Amino acid sequence: MTKEHRDSSLRYWNDTHKNQNYDRESIRTDNWLERFDDIIMGSKKPVLDLGCGGGNDTLYLLSKGKQVIACDQSEAAIENIKRNFPEVKEAICFNMLDGFPFNDETFDVMIADLCLHYFGAEDTKAILREIRRILVPGGHLIFRVNSVNDVNHGAGQGKEIEHNLYETESGTIKRFFDETDIRSFFSDFEIEYLKEETMSRYKFEKRLFRVCVKK
Ligand SMILES: C[S@@+](CC[C@H](N)C(=O)[O-])C[C@H]1O[C@@H](n2cnc3c(N)ncnc32)[C@H](O)[C@@H]1O
């Protein structure tokens, strides 16, 4: 990723998380993780919430009695998490582009909700290698990513700088996946669940893929 794209992303997400300034009562989960409750409840280790943002999924995991490690590149997001969810095991600020600050095979369940679609192909592959490294054999990554059909949120719009990767007005980059892309990027994992669907958490409906893969 270029330095400009990386800086723009950090600026954009810090501004977003500062401006939202939400409190715990206003945080909502859309329960997309319910389908994977058996996997989540079977976890024997803390669950990693990657790109946690405001903590929708952290909230869900805590409500299920799980220990949660919440991570994001945005200091503002991490401050909000610490304030709203003092019971999280850890809230860690790091950029996935710099590698993950965890030992091999630390986690048996990782959540990555709408945070794996901001990278060029080589960075995406490097991040997935890191995710694989820190998952135990048989561990699960449960995630959602933009679909190529997400026209309400920029699919096919702006300058295409790589296949299905677009530069946005804010100077960030955003990937939109099709099923072939997902099967290719995640070819080192076993795909257990893969479905394109509509999410209505935002003002305009969002098309995305909900996926569960196993190492
Ligand atoms: C669309 S939000 C999703 C937040 C949350 N997972 C949810 O679904 O509500 C994307 C989040 O990914 C984080 N993110 C984007 N690029 C990142 C990177 N390179 N390293 C770590 N976090 C990143 C952003 O800071 C932002 O909080």
PDB file of C-alpha atoms and ligand atoms in Angstrom:
ATOM      1  CA  MET A   1       0.000   0.000   0.000  1.00  0.00           C
ATOM      2  CA  THR A   2       1.326   3.496  -0.719  1.00  0.00           C
ATOM      3  CA  LYS A   3       2.122   5.763   2.221  1.00  0.00           C
ATOM      4  CA  GLU A   4      -0.626   8.134   0.993  1.00  0.00           C
ATOM      5  CA  HIS A   5      -3.281   5.391   1.030  1.00  0.00           C
ATOM      6  CA  ARG A   6      -2.148   4.200   4.444  1.00  0.00           C
ATOM      7  CA  ASP A   7      -2.155   7.734   5.923  1.00  0.00           C
ATOM      8  CA  SER A   8      -5.569   8.464   4.383  1.00  0.00           C
ATOM      9  CA  SER A   9      -7.005   5.296   5.885  1.00  0.00           C
ATOM     10  CA  LEU A  10      -5.727   6.120   9.368  1.00  0.00           C
ATOM     11  CA  ARG A  11      -6.973   9.716   9.111  1.00  0.00           C
ATOM     12  CA  TYR A  12     -10.379   8.615   7.782  1.00  0.00           C
ATOM     13  CA  TRP A  13     -10.945   6.018  10.505  1.00  0.00           C
ATOM     14  CA  ASN A  14      -9.617   8.172  13.348  1.00  0.00           C
ATOM     15  CA  ASP A  15     -11.976  10.985  12.253  1.00  0.00           C
ATOM     16  CA  THR A  16     -14.871   8.556  11.934  1.00  0.00           C
ATOM     17  CA  HIS A  17     -14.351   7.006  15.352  1.00  0.00           C
ATOM     18  CA  LYS A  18     -13.744  10.405  17.026  1.00  0.00           C
ATOM     19  CA  ASN A  19     -16.823  11.980  15.463  1.00  0.00           C
ATOM     20  CA  GLN A  20     -19.164   9.120  16.216  1.00  0.00           C
ATOM     21  CA  ASN A  21     -18.259   9.358  19.877  1.00  0.00           C
ATOM     22  CA  TYR A  22     -20.898   6.768  20.693  1.00  0.00           C
ATOM     23  CA  ASP A  23     -21.544   5.279  24.055  1.00  0.00           C
ATOM     24  CA  ARG A  24     -22.177   1.648  24.863  1.00  0.00           C
ATOM     25  CA  GLU A  25     -25.963   1.972  24.823  1.00  0.00           C
ATOM     26  CA  SER A  26     -25.926   3.124  21.189  1.00  0.00           C
ATOM     27  CA  ILE A  27     -23.807   0.221  19.927  1.00  0.00           C
ATOM     28  CA  ARG A  28     -25.816  -2.409  18.073  1.00  0.00           C
ATOM     29  CA  THR A  29     -24.933  -5.823  16.739  1.00  0.00           C
ATOM     30  CA  ASP A  30     -26.814  -7.236  13.748  1.00  0.00           C
ATOM     31  CA  ASN A  31     -26.377 -10.763  15.092  1.00  0.00           C
ATOM     32  CA  TRP A  32     -24.616 -12.057  11.972  1.00  0.00           C
ATOM     33  CA  LEU A  33     -22.388 -14.130  14.258  1.00  0.00           C
ATOM     34  CA  GLU A  34     -25.323 -16.135  15.663  1.00  0.00           C
ATOM     35  CA  ARG A  35     -24.968 -18.711  12.902  1.00  0.00           C
ATOM     36  CA  PHE A  36     -21.477 -19.497  14.224  1.00  0.00           C
ATOM     37  CA  ASP A  37     -22.376 -19.674  17.919  1.00  0.00           C
ATOM     38  CA  ASP A  38     -21.305 -23.316  18.152  1.00  0.00           C
ATOM     39  CA  ILE A  39     -17.809 -22.387  16.945  1.00  0.00           C
ATOM     40  CA  ILE A  40     -17.628 -19.286  19.150  1.00  0.00           C
ATOM     41  CA  MET A  41     -18.927 -21.039  22.241  1.00  0.00           C
ATOM     42  CA  GLY A  42     -16.518 -23.930  21.626  1.00  0.00           C
ATOM     43  CA  SER A  43     -13.524 -21.579  21.721  1.00  0.00           C
ATOM     44  CA  LYS A  44     -11.176 -22.244  24.619  1.00  0.00           C
ATOM     45  CA  LYS A  45      -9.110 -19.088  24.164  1.00  0.00           C
ATOM     46  CA  PRO A  46      -9.845 -15.357  24.002  1.00  0.00           C
ATOM     47  CA  VAL A  47     -11.523 -14.401  20.723  1.00  0.00           C
ATOM     48  CA  LEU A  48      -9.733 -11.837  18.549  1.00  0.00           C
ATOM     49  CA  ASP A  49     -11.920  -9.044  17.112  1.00  0.00           C
ATOM     50  CA  LEU A  50      -9.826  -7.645  14.244  1.00  0.00           C
ATOM     51  CA  GLY A  51     -10.623  -4.152  12.956  1.00  0.00           C
ATOM     52  CA  CYS A  52     -13.039  -3.867  15.885  1.00  0.00           C
ATOM     53  CA  GLY A  53     -14.099  -0.272  15.137  1.00  0.00           C
ATOM     54  CA  GLY A  54     -16.912   0.792  17.495  1.00  0.00           C
ATOM     55  CA  GLY A  55     -17.198  -2.707  18.917  1.00  0.00           C
ATOM     56  CA  ASN A  56     -20.404  -4.174  17.445  1.00  0.00           C
ATOM     57  CA  ASP A  57     -18.863  -7.624  17.442  1.00  0.00           C
ATOM     58  CA  THR A  58     -16.953  -7.101  20.693  1.00  0.00           C
ATOM     59  CA  LEU A  59     -20.371  -6.425  22.259  1.00  0.00           C
ATOM     60  CA  TYR A  60     -21.784  -9.645  20.793  1.00  0.00           C
ATOM     61  CA  LEU A  61     -18.844 -11.719  21.993  1.00  0.00           C
ATOM     62  CA  LEU A  62     -18.962 -10.212  25.496  1.00  0.00           C
ATOM     63  CA  SER A  63     -22.707 -10.906  25.648  1.00  0.00           C
ATOM     64  CA  LYS A  64     -21.845 -14.570  25.008  1.00  0.00           C
ATOM     65  CA  GLY A  65     -19.449 -14.532  27.945  1.00  0.00           C
ATOM     66  CA  LYS A  66     -16.313 -14.701  25.806  1.00  0.00           C
ATOM     67  CA  GLN A  67     -12.995 -13.083  26.627  1.00  0.00           C
ATOM     68  CA  VAL A  68     -12.222 -10.608  23.850  1.00  0.00           C
ATOM     69  CA  ILE A  69      -9.067  -9.050  22.472  1.00  0.00           C
ATOM     70  CA  ALA A  70     -10.149  -6.060  20.362  1.00  0.00           C
ATOM     71  CA  CYS A  71      -7.745  -4.582  17.781  1.00  0.00           C
ATOM     72  CA  ASP A  72      -7.776  -1.693  15.378  1.00  0.00           C
ATOM     73  CA  GLN A  73      -5.353   0.644  13.620  1.00  0.00           C
ATOM     74  CA  SER A  74      -7.281   3.627  14.979  1.00  0.00           C
ATOM     75  CA  GLU A  75      -6.295   4.984  18.392  1.00  0.00           C
ATOM     76  CA  ALA A  76      -9.717   6.654  18.602  1.00  0.00           C
ATOM     77  CA  ALA A  77     -11.435   3.287  18.099  1.00  0.00           C
ATOM     78  CA  ILE A  78      -9.287   1.687  20.794  1.00  0.00           C
ATOM     79  CA  GLU A  79      -9.998   4.539  23.239  1.00  0.00           C
ATOM     80  CA  ASN A  80     -13.742   4.099  22.623  1.00  0.00           C
ATOM     81  CA  ILE A  81     -13.467   0.348  23.218  1.00  0.00           C
ATOM     82  CA  LYS A  82     -11.575   0.846  26.476  1.00  0.00           C
ATOM     83  CA  ARG A  83     -14.167   3.360  27.670  1.00  0.00           C
ATOM     84  CA  ASN A  84     -17.256   1.403  26.575  1.00  0.00           C
ATOM     85  CA  PHE A  85     -16.046  -2.117  27.279  1.00  0.00           C
ATOM     86  CA  PRO A  86     -13.680  -2.011  30.263  1.00  0.00           C
ATOM     87  CA  GLU A  87     -14.172  -5.770  30.580  1.00  0.00           C
ATOM     88  CA  VAL A  88     -12.303  -6.588  27.343  1.00  0.00           C
ATOM     89  CA  LYS A  89      -9.202  -8.627  28.036  1.00  0.00           C
ATOM     90  CA  GLU A  90      -7.087  -6.314  25.889  1.00  0.00           C
ATOM     91  CA  ALA A  91      -7.628  -3.485  23.398  1.00  0.00           C
ATOM     92  CA  ILE A  92      -4.616  -3.173  21.117  1.00  0.00           C
ATOM     93  CA  CYS A  93      -3.798  -0.554  18.503  1.00  0.00           C
ATOM     94  CA  PHE A  94      -1.828  -1.969  15.560  1.00  0.00           C
ATOM     95  CA  ASN A  95      -1.852  -1.828  11.790  1.00  0.00           C
ATOM     96  CA  MET A  96      -2.433  -5.189  10.115  1.00  0.00           C
ATOM     97  CA  LEU A  97       0.028  -4.121   7.412  1.00  0.00           C
ATOM     98  CA  ASP A  98       2.847  -4.291   9.981  1.00  0.00           C
ATOM     99  CA  GLY A  99       2.275  -7.907  10.970  1.00  0.00           C
ATOM    100  CA  PHE A 100       0.311  -9.156  13.958  1.00  0.00           C
ATOM    101  CA  PRO A 101       1.810  -8.832  17.480  1.00  0.00           C
ATOM    102  CA  PHE A 102       0.862 -12.363  18.546  1.00  0.00           C
ATOM    103  CA  ASN A 103       2.721 -15.669  18.775  1.00  0.00           C
ATOM    104  CA  ASP A 104       2.037 -18.543  16.382  1.00  0.00           C
ATOM    105  CA  GLU A 105      -1.194 -20.466  17.082  1.00  0.00           C
ATOM    106  CA  THR A 106      -2.529 -18.051  19.735  1.00  0.00           C
ATOM    107  CA  PHE A 107      -6.228 -18.077  18.750  1.00  0.00           C
ATOM    108  CA  ASP A 108      -8.866 -20.652  17.889  1.00  0.00           C
ATOM    109  CA  VAL A 109     -11.490 -18.104  16.754  1.00  0.00           C
ATOM    110  CA  MET A 110     -10.918 -14.764  15.060  1.00  0.00           C
ATOM    111  CA  ILE A 111     -13.557 -12.305  13.842  1.00  0.00           C
ATOM    112  CA  ALA A 112     -12.815  -9.820  11.029  1.00  0.00           C
ATOM    113  CA  ASP A 113     -15.972  -7.871  10.277  1.00  0.00           C
ATOM    114  CA  LEU A 114     -15.697  -5.515   7.283  1.00  0.00           C
ATOM    115  CA  CYS A 115     -11.980  -4.881   7.792  1.00  0.00           C
ATOM    116  CA  LEU A 116     -10.247  -7.181   5.270  1.00  0.00           C
ATOM    117  CA  HIS A 117     -11.282  -5.276   2.148  1.00  0.00           C
ATOM    118  CA  TYR A 118      -8.958  -2.284   2.335  1.00  0.00           C
ATOM    119  CA  PHE A 119      -5.853  -3.732   0.725  1.00  0.00           C
ATOM    120  CA  GLY A 120      -4.139  -4.494  -2.564  1.00  0.00           C
ATOM    121  CA  ALA A 121      -3.705  -8.149  -3.477  1.00  0.00           C
ATOM    122  CA  GLU A 122      -0.181  -8.554  -2.089  1.00  0.00           C
ATOM    123  CA  ASP A 123      -1.061  -6.881   1.238  1.00  0.00           C
ATOM    124  CA  THR A 124      -4.238  -8.984   1.480  1.00  0.00           C
ATOM    125  CA  LYS A 125      -2.206 -12.164   1.002  1.00  0.00           C
ATOM    126  CA  ALA A 126       0.377 -11.061   3.614  1.00  0.00           C
ATOM    127  CA  ILE A 127      -2.402 -10.295   6.137  1.00  0.00           C
ATOM    128  CA  LEU A 128      -4.013 -13.696   5.501  1.00  0.00           C
ATOM    129  CA  ARG A 129      -0.633 -15.390   6.074  1.00  0.00           C
ATOM    130  CA  GLU A 130      -0.445 -13.616   9.442  1.00  0.00           C
ATOM    131  CA  ILE A 131      -3.991 -14.651  10.323  1.00  0.00           C
ATOM    132  CA  ARG A 132      -3.137 -18.242   9.419  1.00  0.00           C
ATOM    133  CA  ARG A 133       0.070 -18.101  11.462  1.00  0.00           C
ATOM    134  CA  ILE A 134      -1.683 -17.047  14.673  1.00  0.00           C
ATOM    135  CA  LEU A 135      -4.613 -19.488  14.302  1.00  0.00           C
ATOM    136  CA  VAL A 136      -4.319 -22.952  15.812  1.00  0.00           C
ATOM    137  CA  PRO A 137      -4.739 -25.856  13.370  1.00  0.00           C
ATOM    138  CA  GLY A 138      -8.493 -26.327  13.018  1.00  0.00           C
ATOM    139  CA  GLY A 139      -9.081 -22.724  14.184  1.00  0.00           C
ATOM    140  CA  HIS A 140     -11.673 -20.508  12.503  1.00  0.00           C
ATOM    141  CA  LEU A 141     -11.705 -17.068  10.915  1.00  0.00           C
ATOM    142  CA  ILE A 142     -15.230 -15.675  10.641  1.00  0.00           C
ATOM    143  CA  PHE A 143     -15.513 -12.557   8.500  1.00  0.00           C
ATOM    144  CA  ARG A 144     -17.544 -10.309   6.223  1.00  0.00           C
ATOM    145  CA  VAL A 145     -16.249  -8.393   3.207  1.00  0.00           C
ATOM    146  CA  ASN A 146     -17.689  -6.043   0.581  1.00  0.00           C
ATOM    147  CA  SER A 147     -19.333  -7.664  -2.424  1.00  0.00           C
ATOM    148  CA  VAL A 148     -18.821  -6.493  -6.019  1.00  0.00           C
ATOM    149  CA  ASN A 149     -22.582  -5.893  -5.906  1.00  0.00           C
ATOM    150  CA  ASP A 150     -22.333  -3.340  -3.067  1.00  0.00           C
ATOM    151  CA  VAL A 151     -23.291  -0.459  -5.360  1.00  0.00           C
ATOM    152  CA  ASN A 152     -24.703   1.639  -2.478  1.00  0.00           C
ATOM    153  CA  HIS A 153     -21.217   1.767  -0.964  1.00  0.00           C
ATOM    154  CA  GLY A 154     -18.936   2.357  -3.923  1.00  0.00           C
ATOM    155  CA  ALA A 155     -18.692  -0.915  -5.848  1.00  0.00           C
ATOM    156  CA  GLY A 156     -17.489  -0.215  -9.364  1.00  0.00           C
ATOM    157  CA  GLN A 157     -17.106   3.504  -8.644  1.00  0.00           C
ATOM    158  CA  GLY A 158     -13.989   5.681  -8.641  1.00  0.00           C
ATOM    159  CA  LYS A 159     -10.591   4.817 -10.046  1.00  0.00           C
ATOM    160  CA  GLU A 160      -9.900   1.075 -10.302  1.00  0.00           C
ATOM    161  CA  ILE A 161      -6.264   0.687  -9.300  1.00  0.00           C
ATOM    162  CA  GLU A 162      -6.247  -3.137  -9.315  1.00  0.00           C
ATOM    163  CA  HIS A 163      -8.848  -5.757 -10.197  1.00  0.00           C
ATOM    164  CA  ASN A 164     -11.867  -4.947  -7.949  1.00  0.00           C
ATOM    165  CA  LEU A 165      -9.833  -2.413  -5.887  1.00  0.00           C
ATOM    166  CA  TYR A 166     -10.923   1.236  -6.034  1.00  0.00           C
ATOM    167  CA  GLU A 167      -9.608   4.556  -4.771  1.00  0.00           C
ATOM    168  CA  THR A 168     -12.340   6.453  -2.898  1.00  0.00           C
ATOM    169  CA  GLU A 169     -13.022  10.191  -2.646  1.00  0.00           C
ATOM    170  CA  SER A 170     -11.362  10.263   0.783  1.00  0.00           C
ATOM    171  CA  GLY A 171      -8.125   8.917  -0.707  1.00  0.00           C
ATOM    172  CA  THR A 172      -8.521   5.460   0.841  1.00  0.00           C
ATOM    173  CA  ILE A 173      -8.702   2.206  -1.103  1.00  0.00           C
ATOM    174  CA  LYS A 174     -11.507  -0.314  -0.981  1.00  0.00           C
ATOM    175  CA  ARG A 175     -11.805  -3.822  -2.414  1.00  0.00           C
ATOM    176  CA  PHE A 176     -15.032  -5.459  -3.566  1.00  0.00           C
ATOM    177  CA  PHE A 177     -14.923  -9.258  -3.666  1.00  0.00           C
ATOM    178  CA  ASP A 178     -16.673 -11.751  -5.878  1.00  0.00           C
ATOM    179  CA  GLU A 179     -16.900 -15.426  -4.966  1.00  0.00           C
ATOM    180  CA  THR A 180     -13.959 -16.318  -7.199  1.00  0.00           C
ATOM    181  CA  ASP A 181     -11.758 -13.726  -5.438  1.00  0.00           C
ATOM    182  CA  ILE A 182     -12.687 -15.120  -2.033  1.00  0.00           C
ATOM    183  CA  ARG A 183     -11.957 -18.714  -3.076  1.00  0.00           C
ATOM    184  CA  SER A 184      -8.619 -17.596  -4.522  1.00  0.00           C
ATOM    185  CA  PHE A 185      -7.437 -15.393  -1.609  1.00  0.00           C
ATOM    186  CA  PHE A 186      -8.523 -18.000   0.945  1.00  0.00           C
ATOM    187  CA  SER A 187      -7.232 -21.047  -0.937  1.00  0.00           C
ATOM    188  CA  ASP A 188      -4.964 -21.997   1.999  1.00  0.00           C
ATOM    189  CA  PHE A 189      -8.049 -22.304   4.222  1.00  0.00           C
ATOM    190  CA  GLU A 190     -11.009 -24.663   4.122  1.00  0.00           C
ATOM    191  CA  ILE A 191     -14.151 -22.685   3.311  1.00  0.00           C
ATOM    192  CA  GLU A 192     -16.936 -23.908   5.609  1.00  0.00           C
ATOM    193  CA  TYR A 193     -19.521 -21.200   4.882  1.00  0.00           C
ATOM    194  CA  LEU A 194     -19.761 -18.615   2.110  1.00  0.00           C
ATOM    195  CA  LYS A 195     -22.861 -16.614   1.318  1.00  0.00           C
ATOM    196  CA  GLU A 196     -23.600 -13.303  -0.335  1.00  0.00           C
ATOM    197  CA  GLU A 197     -26.275 -11.357   1.507  1.00  0.00           C
ATOM    198  CA  THR A 198     -27.711  -7.961   2.378  1.00  0.00           C
ATOM    199  CA  MET A 199     -26.966  -6.154   5.630  1.00  0.00           C
ATOM    200  CA  SER A 200     -29.164  -3.313   6.840  1.00  0.00           C
ATOM    201  CA  ARG A 201     -27.072  -1.808   9.644  1.00  0.00           C
ATOM    202  CA  TYR A 202     -26.316   1.282   7.573  1.00  0.00           C
ATOM    203  CA  LYS A 203     -28.619   3.932   6.092  1.00  0.00           C
ATOM    204  CA  PHE A 204     -28.411   2.203   2.700  1.00  0.00           C
ATOM    205  CA  GLU A 205     -28.487  -1.568   2.325  1.00  0.00           C
ATOM    206  CA  LYS A 206     -25.089  -3.173   1.955  1.00  0.00           C
ATOM    207  CA  ARG A 207     -24.230  -6.270  -0.105  1.00  0.00           C
ATOM    208  CA  LEU A 208     -21.511  -8.379   1.406  1.00  0.00           C
ATOM    209  CA  PHE A 209     -20.180 -11.896   1.796  1.00  0.00           C
ATOM    210  CA  ARG A 210     -20.442 -13.688   5.116  1.00  0.00           C
ATOM    211  CA  VAL A 211     -17.721 -16.308   5.349  1.00  0.00           C
ATOM    212  CA  CYS A 212     -16.290 -18.841   7.796  1.00  0.00           C
ATOM    213  CA  VAL A 213     -12.982 -20.540   7.008  1.00  0.00           C
ATOM    214  CA  LYS A 214     -10.939 -23.114   8.890  1.00  0.00           C
ATOM    215  CA  LYS A 215      -7.145 -23.505   9.034  1.00  0.00           C
TER     216      LYS A 215
HETATM  217  C1  LIG B   1     -15.961  -0.712   8.476  1.00  0.00           C
HETATM  218  S1  LIG B   1     -15.046  -0.626   9.976  1.00  0.00           S
HETATM  219  C2  LIG B   1     -15.595  -2.140  10.729  1.00  0.00           C
HETATM  220  C3  LIG B   1     -15.644  -2.047  12.221  1.00  0.00           C
HETATM  221  C4  LIG B   1     -16.254  -3.245  12.933  1.00  0.00           C
HETATM  222  N1  LIG B   1     -15.529  -4.466  12.675  1.00  0.00           N
HETATM  223  C5  LIG B   1     -17.692  -3.403  12.527  1.00  0.00           C
HETATM  224  O1  LIG B   1     -18.020  -4.212  11.661  1.00  0.00           O
HETATM  225  O2  LIG B   1     -18.508  -2.651  13.038  1.00  0.00           O
HETATM  226  C6  LIG B   1     -13.381  -1.044   9.479  1.00  0.00           C
HETATM  227  C7  LIG B   1     -12.360  -0.985  10.605  1.00  0.00           C
HETATM  228  O3  LIG B   1     -11.148  -1.589  10.133  1.00  0.00           O
HETATM  229  C8  LIG B   1     -10.058  -0.849  10.632  1.00  0.00           C
HETATM  230  N2  LIG B   1      -8.894  -1.022   9.750  1.00  0.00           N
HETATM  231  C9  LIG B   1      -8.813  -0.674   8.455  1.00  0.00           C
HETATM  232  N3  LIG B   1      -7.583  -0.912   7.982  1.00  0.00           N
HETATM  233  C10 LIG B   1      -6.866  -1.424   9.021  1.00  0.00           C
HETATM  234  C11 LIG B   1      -5.513  -1.853   9.175  1.00  0.00           C
HETATM  235  N4  LIG B   1      -4.650  -1.776   8.158  1.00  0.00           N
HETATM  236  N5  LIG B   1      -5.111  -2.339  10.375  1.00  0.00           N
HETATM  237  C12 LIG B   1      -5.992  -2.407  11.412  1.00  0.00           C
HETATM  238  N6  LIG B   1      -7.273  -1.982  11.337  1.00  0.00           N
HETATM  239  C13 LIG B   1      -7.714  -1.511  10.155  1.00  0.00           C
HETATM  240  C14 LIG B   1     -10.558   0.597  10.616  1.00  0.00           C
HETATM  241  O4  LIG B   1      -9.786   1.437  11.453  1.00  0.00           O
HETATM  242  C15 LIG B   1     -12.010   0.439  11.030  1.00  0.00           C
HETATM  243  O5  LIG B   1     -12.189   0.603  12.416  1.00  0.00           O
END
